[in-house]
Structure formats: structure tokens, C-alpha cells
mmCIF file of C-alpha atoms in Angstrom:
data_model
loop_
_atom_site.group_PDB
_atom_site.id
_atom_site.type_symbol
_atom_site.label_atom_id
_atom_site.label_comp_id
_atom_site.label_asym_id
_atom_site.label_seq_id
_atom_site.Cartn_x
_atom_site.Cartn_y
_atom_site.Cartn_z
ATOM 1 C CA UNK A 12 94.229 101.725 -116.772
ATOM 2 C CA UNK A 13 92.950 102.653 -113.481
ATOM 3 C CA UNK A 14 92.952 106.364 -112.378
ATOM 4 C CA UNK A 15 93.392 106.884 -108.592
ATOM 5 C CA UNK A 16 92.160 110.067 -107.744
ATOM 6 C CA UNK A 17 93.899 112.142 -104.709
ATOM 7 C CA UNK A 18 92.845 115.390 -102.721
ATOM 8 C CA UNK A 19 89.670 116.347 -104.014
ATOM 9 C CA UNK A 20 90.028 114.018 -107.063
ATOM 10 C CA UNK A 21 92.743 116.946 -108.762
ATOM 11 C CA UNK A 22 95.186 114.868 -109.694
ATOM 12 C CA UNK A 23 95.580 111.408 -110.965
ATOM 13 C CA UNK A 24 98.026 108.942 -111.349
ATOM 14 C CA UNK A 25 97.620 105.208 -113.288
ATOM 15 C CA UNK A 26 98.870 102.984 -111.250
ATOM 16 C CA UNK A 27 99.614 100.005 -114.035
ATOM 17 C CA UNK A 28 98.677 97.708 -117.022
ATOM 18 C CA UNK A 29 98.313 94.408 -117.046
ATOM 19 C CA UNK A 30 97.757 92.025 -119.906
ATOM 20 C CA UNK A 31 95.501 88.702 -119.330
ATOM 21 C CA UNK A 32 96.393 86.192 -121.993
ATOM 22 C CA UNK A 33 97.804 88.157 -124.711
ATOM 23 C CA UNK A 34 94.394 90.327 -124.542
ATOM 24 C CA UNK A 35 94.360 93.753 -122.502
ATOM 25 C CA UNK A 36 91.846 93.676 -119.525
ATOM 26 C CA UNK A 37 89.245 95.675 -119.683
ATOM 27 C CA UNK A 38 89.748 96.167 -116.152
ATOM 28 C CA UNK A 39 93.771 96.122 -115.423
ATOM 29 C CA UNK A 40 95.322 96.293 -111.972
ATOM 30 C CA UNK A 41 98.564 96.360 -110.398
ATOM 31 C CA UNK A 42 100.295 93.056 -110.038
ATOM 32 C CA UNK A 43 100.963 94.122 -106.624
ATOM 33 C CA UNK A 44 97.675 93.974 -105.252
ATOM 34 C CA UNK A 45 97.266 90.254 -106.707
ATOM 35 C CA UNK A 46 100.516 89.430 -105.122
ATOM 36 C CA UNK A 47 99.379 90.402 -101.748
ATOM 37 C CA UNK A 48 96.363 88.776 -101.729
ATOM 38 C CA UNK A 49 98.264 85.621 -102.171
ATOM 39 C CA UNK A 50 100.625 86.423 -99.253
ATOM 40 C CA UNK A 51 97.439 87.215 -97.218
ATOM 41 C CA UNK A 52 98.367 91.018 -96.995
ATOM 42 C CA UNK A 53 95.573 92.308 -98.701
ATOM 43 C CA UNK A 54 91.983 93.520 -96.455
ATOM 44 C CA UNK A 55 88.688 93.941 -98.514
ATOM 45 C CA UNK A 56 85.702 96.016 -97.193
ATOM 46 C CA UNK A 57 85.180 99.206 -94.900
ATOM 47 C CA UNK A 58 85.301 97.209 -91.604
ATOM 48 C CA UNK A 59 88.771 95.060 -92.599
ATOM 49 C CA UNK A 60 90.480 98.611 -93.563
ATOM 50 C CA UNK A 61 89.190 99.931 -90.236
ATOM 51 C CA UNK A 62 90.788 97.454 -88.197
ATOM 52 C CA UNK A 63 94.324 97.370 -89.542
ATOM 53 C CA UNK A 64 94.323 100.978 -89.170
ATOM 54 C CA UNK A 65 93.522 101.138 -85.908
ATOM 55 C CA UNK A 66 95.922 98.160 -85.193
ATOM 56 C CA UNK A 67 98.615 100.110 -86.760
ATOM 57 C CA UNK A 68 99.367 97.432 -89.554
ATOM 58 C CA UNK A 69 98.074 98.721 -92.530
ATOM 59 C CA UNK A 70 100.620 100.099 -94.671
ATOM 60 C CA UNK A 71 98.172 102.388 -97.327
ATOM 61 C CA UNK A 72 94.577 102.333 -98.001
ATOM 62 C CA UNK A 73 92.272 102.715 -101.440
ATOM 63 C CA UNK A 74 89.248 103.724 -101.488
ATOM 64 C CA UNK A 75 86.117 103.867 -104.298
ATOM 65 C CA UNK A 76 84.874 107.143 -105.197
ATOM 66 C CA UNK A 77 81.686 105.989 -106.210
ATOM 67 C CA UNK A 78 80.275 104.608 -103.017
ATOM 68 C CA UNK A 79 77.243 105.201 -102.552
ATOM 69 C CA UNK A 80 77.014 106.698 -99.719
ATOM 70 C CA UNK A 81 79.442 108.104 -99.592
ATOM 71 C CA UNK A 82 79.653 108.617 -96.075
ATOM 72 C CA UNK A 83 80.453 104.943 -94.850
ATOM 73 C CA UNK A 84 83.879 105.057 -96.014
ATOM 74 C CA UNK A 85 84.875 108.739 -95.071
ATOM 75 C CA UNK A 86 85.786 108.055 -91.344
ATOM 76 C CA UNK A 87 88.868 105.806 -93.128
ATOM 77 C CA UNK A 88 90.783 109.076 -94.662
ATOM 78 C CA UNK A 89 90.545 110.648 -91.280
ATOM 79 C CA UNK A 90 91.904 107.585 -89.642
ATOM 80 C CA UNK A 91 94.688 107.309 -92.082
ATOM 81 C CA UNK A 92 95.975 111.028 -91.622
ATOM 82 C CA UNK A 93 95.860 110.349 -87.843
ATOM 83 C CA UNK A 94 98.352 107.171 -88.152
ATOM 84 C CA UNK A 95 99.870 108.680 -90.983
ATOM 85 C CA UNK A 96 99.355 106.132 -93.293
ATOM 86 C CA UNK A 97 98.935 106.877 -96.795
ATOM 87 C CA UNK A 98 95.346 106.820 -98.842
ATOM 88 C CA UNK A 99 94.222 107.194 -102.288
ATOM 89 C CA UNK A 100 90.627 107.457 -104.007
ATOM 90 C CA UNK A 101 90.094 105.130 -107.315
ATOM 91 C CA UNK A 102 86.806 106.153 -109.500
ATOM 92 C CA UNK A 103 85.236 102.511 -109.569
ATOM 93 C CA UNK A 104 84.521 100.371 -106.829
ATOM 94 C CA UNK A 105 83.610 97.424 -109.732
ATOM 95 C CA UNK A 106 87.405 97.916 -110.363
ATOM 96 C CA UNK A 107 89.100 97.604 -107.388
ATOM 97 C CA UNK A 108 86.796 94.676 -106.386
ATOM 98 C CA UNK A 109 88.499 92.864 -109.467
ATOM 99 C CA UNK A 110 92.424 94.669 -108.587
ATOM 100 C CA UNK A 111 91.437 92.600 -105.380
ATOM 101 C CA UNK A 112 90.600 89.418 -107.233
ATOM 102 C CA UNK A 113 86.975 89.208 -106.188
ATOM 103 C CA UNK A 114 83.911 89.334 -108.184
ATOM 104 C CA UNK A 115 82.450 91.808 -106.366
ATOM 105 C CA UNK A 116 82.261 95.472 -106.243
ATOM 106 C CA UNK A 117 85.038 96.524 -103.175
ATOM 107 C CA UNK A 118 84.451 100.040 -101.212
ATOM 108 C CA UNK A 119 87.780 99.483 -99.603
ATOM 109 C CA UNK A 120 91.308 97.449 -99.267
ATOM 110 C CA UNK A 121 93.945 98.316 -97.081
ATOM 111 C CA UNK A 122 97.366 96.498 -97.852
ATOM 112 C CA UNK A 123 98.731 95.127 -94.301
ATOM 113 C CA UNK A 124 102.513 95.001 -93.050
ATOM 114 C CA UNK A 125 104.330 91.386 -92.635
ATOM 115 C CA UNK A 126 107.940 91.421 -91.559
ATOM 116 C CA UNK A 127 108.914 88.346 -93.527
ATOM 117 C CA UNK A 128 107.130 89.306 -96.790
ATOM 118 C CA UNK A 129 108.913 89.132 -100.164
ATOM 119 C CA UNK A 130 106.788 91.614 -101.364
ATOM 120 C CA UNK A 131 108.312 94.844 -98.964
ATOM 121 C CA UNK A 132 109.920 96.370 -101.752
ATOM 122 C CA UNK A 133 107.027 96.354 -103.430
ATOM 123 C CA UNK A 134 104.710 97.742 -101.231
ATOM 124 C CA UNK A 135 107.453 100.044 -100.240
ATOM 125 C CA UNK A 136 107.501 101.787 -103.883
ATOM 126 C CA UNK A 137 103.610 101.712 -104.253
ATOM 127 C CA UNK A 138 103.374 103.347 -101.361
ATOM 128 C CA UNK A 139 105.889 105.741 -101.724
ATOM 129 C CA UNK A 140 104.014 107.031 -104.918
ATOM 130 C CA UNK A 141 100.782 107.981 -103.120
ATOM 131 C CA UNK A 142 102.440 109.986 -100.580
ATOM 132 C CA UNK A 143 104.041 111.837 -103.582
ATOM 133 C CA UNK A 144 100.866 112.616 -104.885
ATOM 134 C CA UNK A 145 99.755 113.399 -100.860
ATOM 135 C CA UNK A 146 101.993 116.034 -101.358
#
């Protein structure tokens, strides 16, 4: 289960479990962020996040509490507040490198907006949970 952290890492909330071949993962992930990979809604790394933010696209952000440092990722919660889009903090940058279906470590994603997507409803409910825990 993966823990995403908000606000000074106070609260938590598990965002799913997902079992690979009738064995549990030692790293599950939300279906969702698999899904949008496929549809091409999914950004990986510091730079990507940056640029749907400031494009206006990006419809929430996650973000690994244990880069190191720390400070190459902290310009992204100030840009999110200031387009008011939704972030959250996860504890393992190993595991949201594999919730984005990539073999390596991740810093940052940022799920993007497509008008025709199937998966609206989706994102629309994942991202109405973070701002609840925003909150």
C-alpha cells in the first residue's frame, strides 16, 4: 500500500491495492496511474510536471518525499497552489517510479487533462480525494 503524505507529512491516505498475478506487489499502485500512462496522460520527472503546470493542463501532481535534495522539486508545490491544482507527497520515489510503470526511481508525475479521455471520471475522483486531504 502506498502512503501519500500531505501538509507536512500529518496525514496519510492509501491510495489502493493492486494484485499482480494472484501474488500481492510488493510495490502496489493505483490502476489509475497505469491507465493514464496508456492514454498518454501521465508526465514523469521534475521538468515534465513543471511544464504542464505552467501550461495549465495538469490536473494534480505527486511528488517523492525522499528526494534527495530536496530542494529540486519544492518550486512544484508552490506552482500548484498558484494554479490551484492539487498536490500530494508519497514517501518513496522507487515507488512511484514503478505506480508510473518505469524501472526507475520517479521524483515527480503530474497527471495531464484530455477532453476526450475515458478516464475523466477517474481522474476526477482521485483528484477529488487529495484536495480533501488539502483541506
Amino acid at each position: 500500500m502506498i502512503l501519500v503524505f500531505v501538509s507536512g507529512f500529518s496525514r496519510f491516505f492509501a491510495i489502493s491495492r493492486q494484485k499482480r498475478n494472484g501474488l500481492t506487489n510488493p510495490y502496489p499502485v493505483s490502476p489509475r496511474f497505469r491507465t493514464s500512462q496508456n492514454y498518454k496522460q501521465l508526465k514523469k520527472g521534475a521538468n515534465e510536471a513543471t511544464k504542464t503546470l505552467n501550461r495549465g493542463i495538469s490536473e494534480f501532481v505527486v511528488l517523492a518525499a525522499d528526494t534527495e535534495p530536496l530542494e529540486i522539486l519544492l518550486h512544484l508545490p508552490l506552482l500548484a497552489e498558484d494554479k490551484n491544482v492539487p498536490y500530494v507527497f508519497v514517501p518513496s520515489k522507487q515507488a512511484l517510479g514503478r505506480a508510473c510503470g518505469v524501472s526507475r526511481p520517479v521524483i515527480s508525475c503530474s497527471v495531464t487533462t484530455n477532453e476526450g479521455s475515458q478516464l475523466k471520471s477517474q481522474i476526477t475522483t482521485l483528484k477529488d480525494a487529495i484536495e480533501k486531504l488539502l483541506i
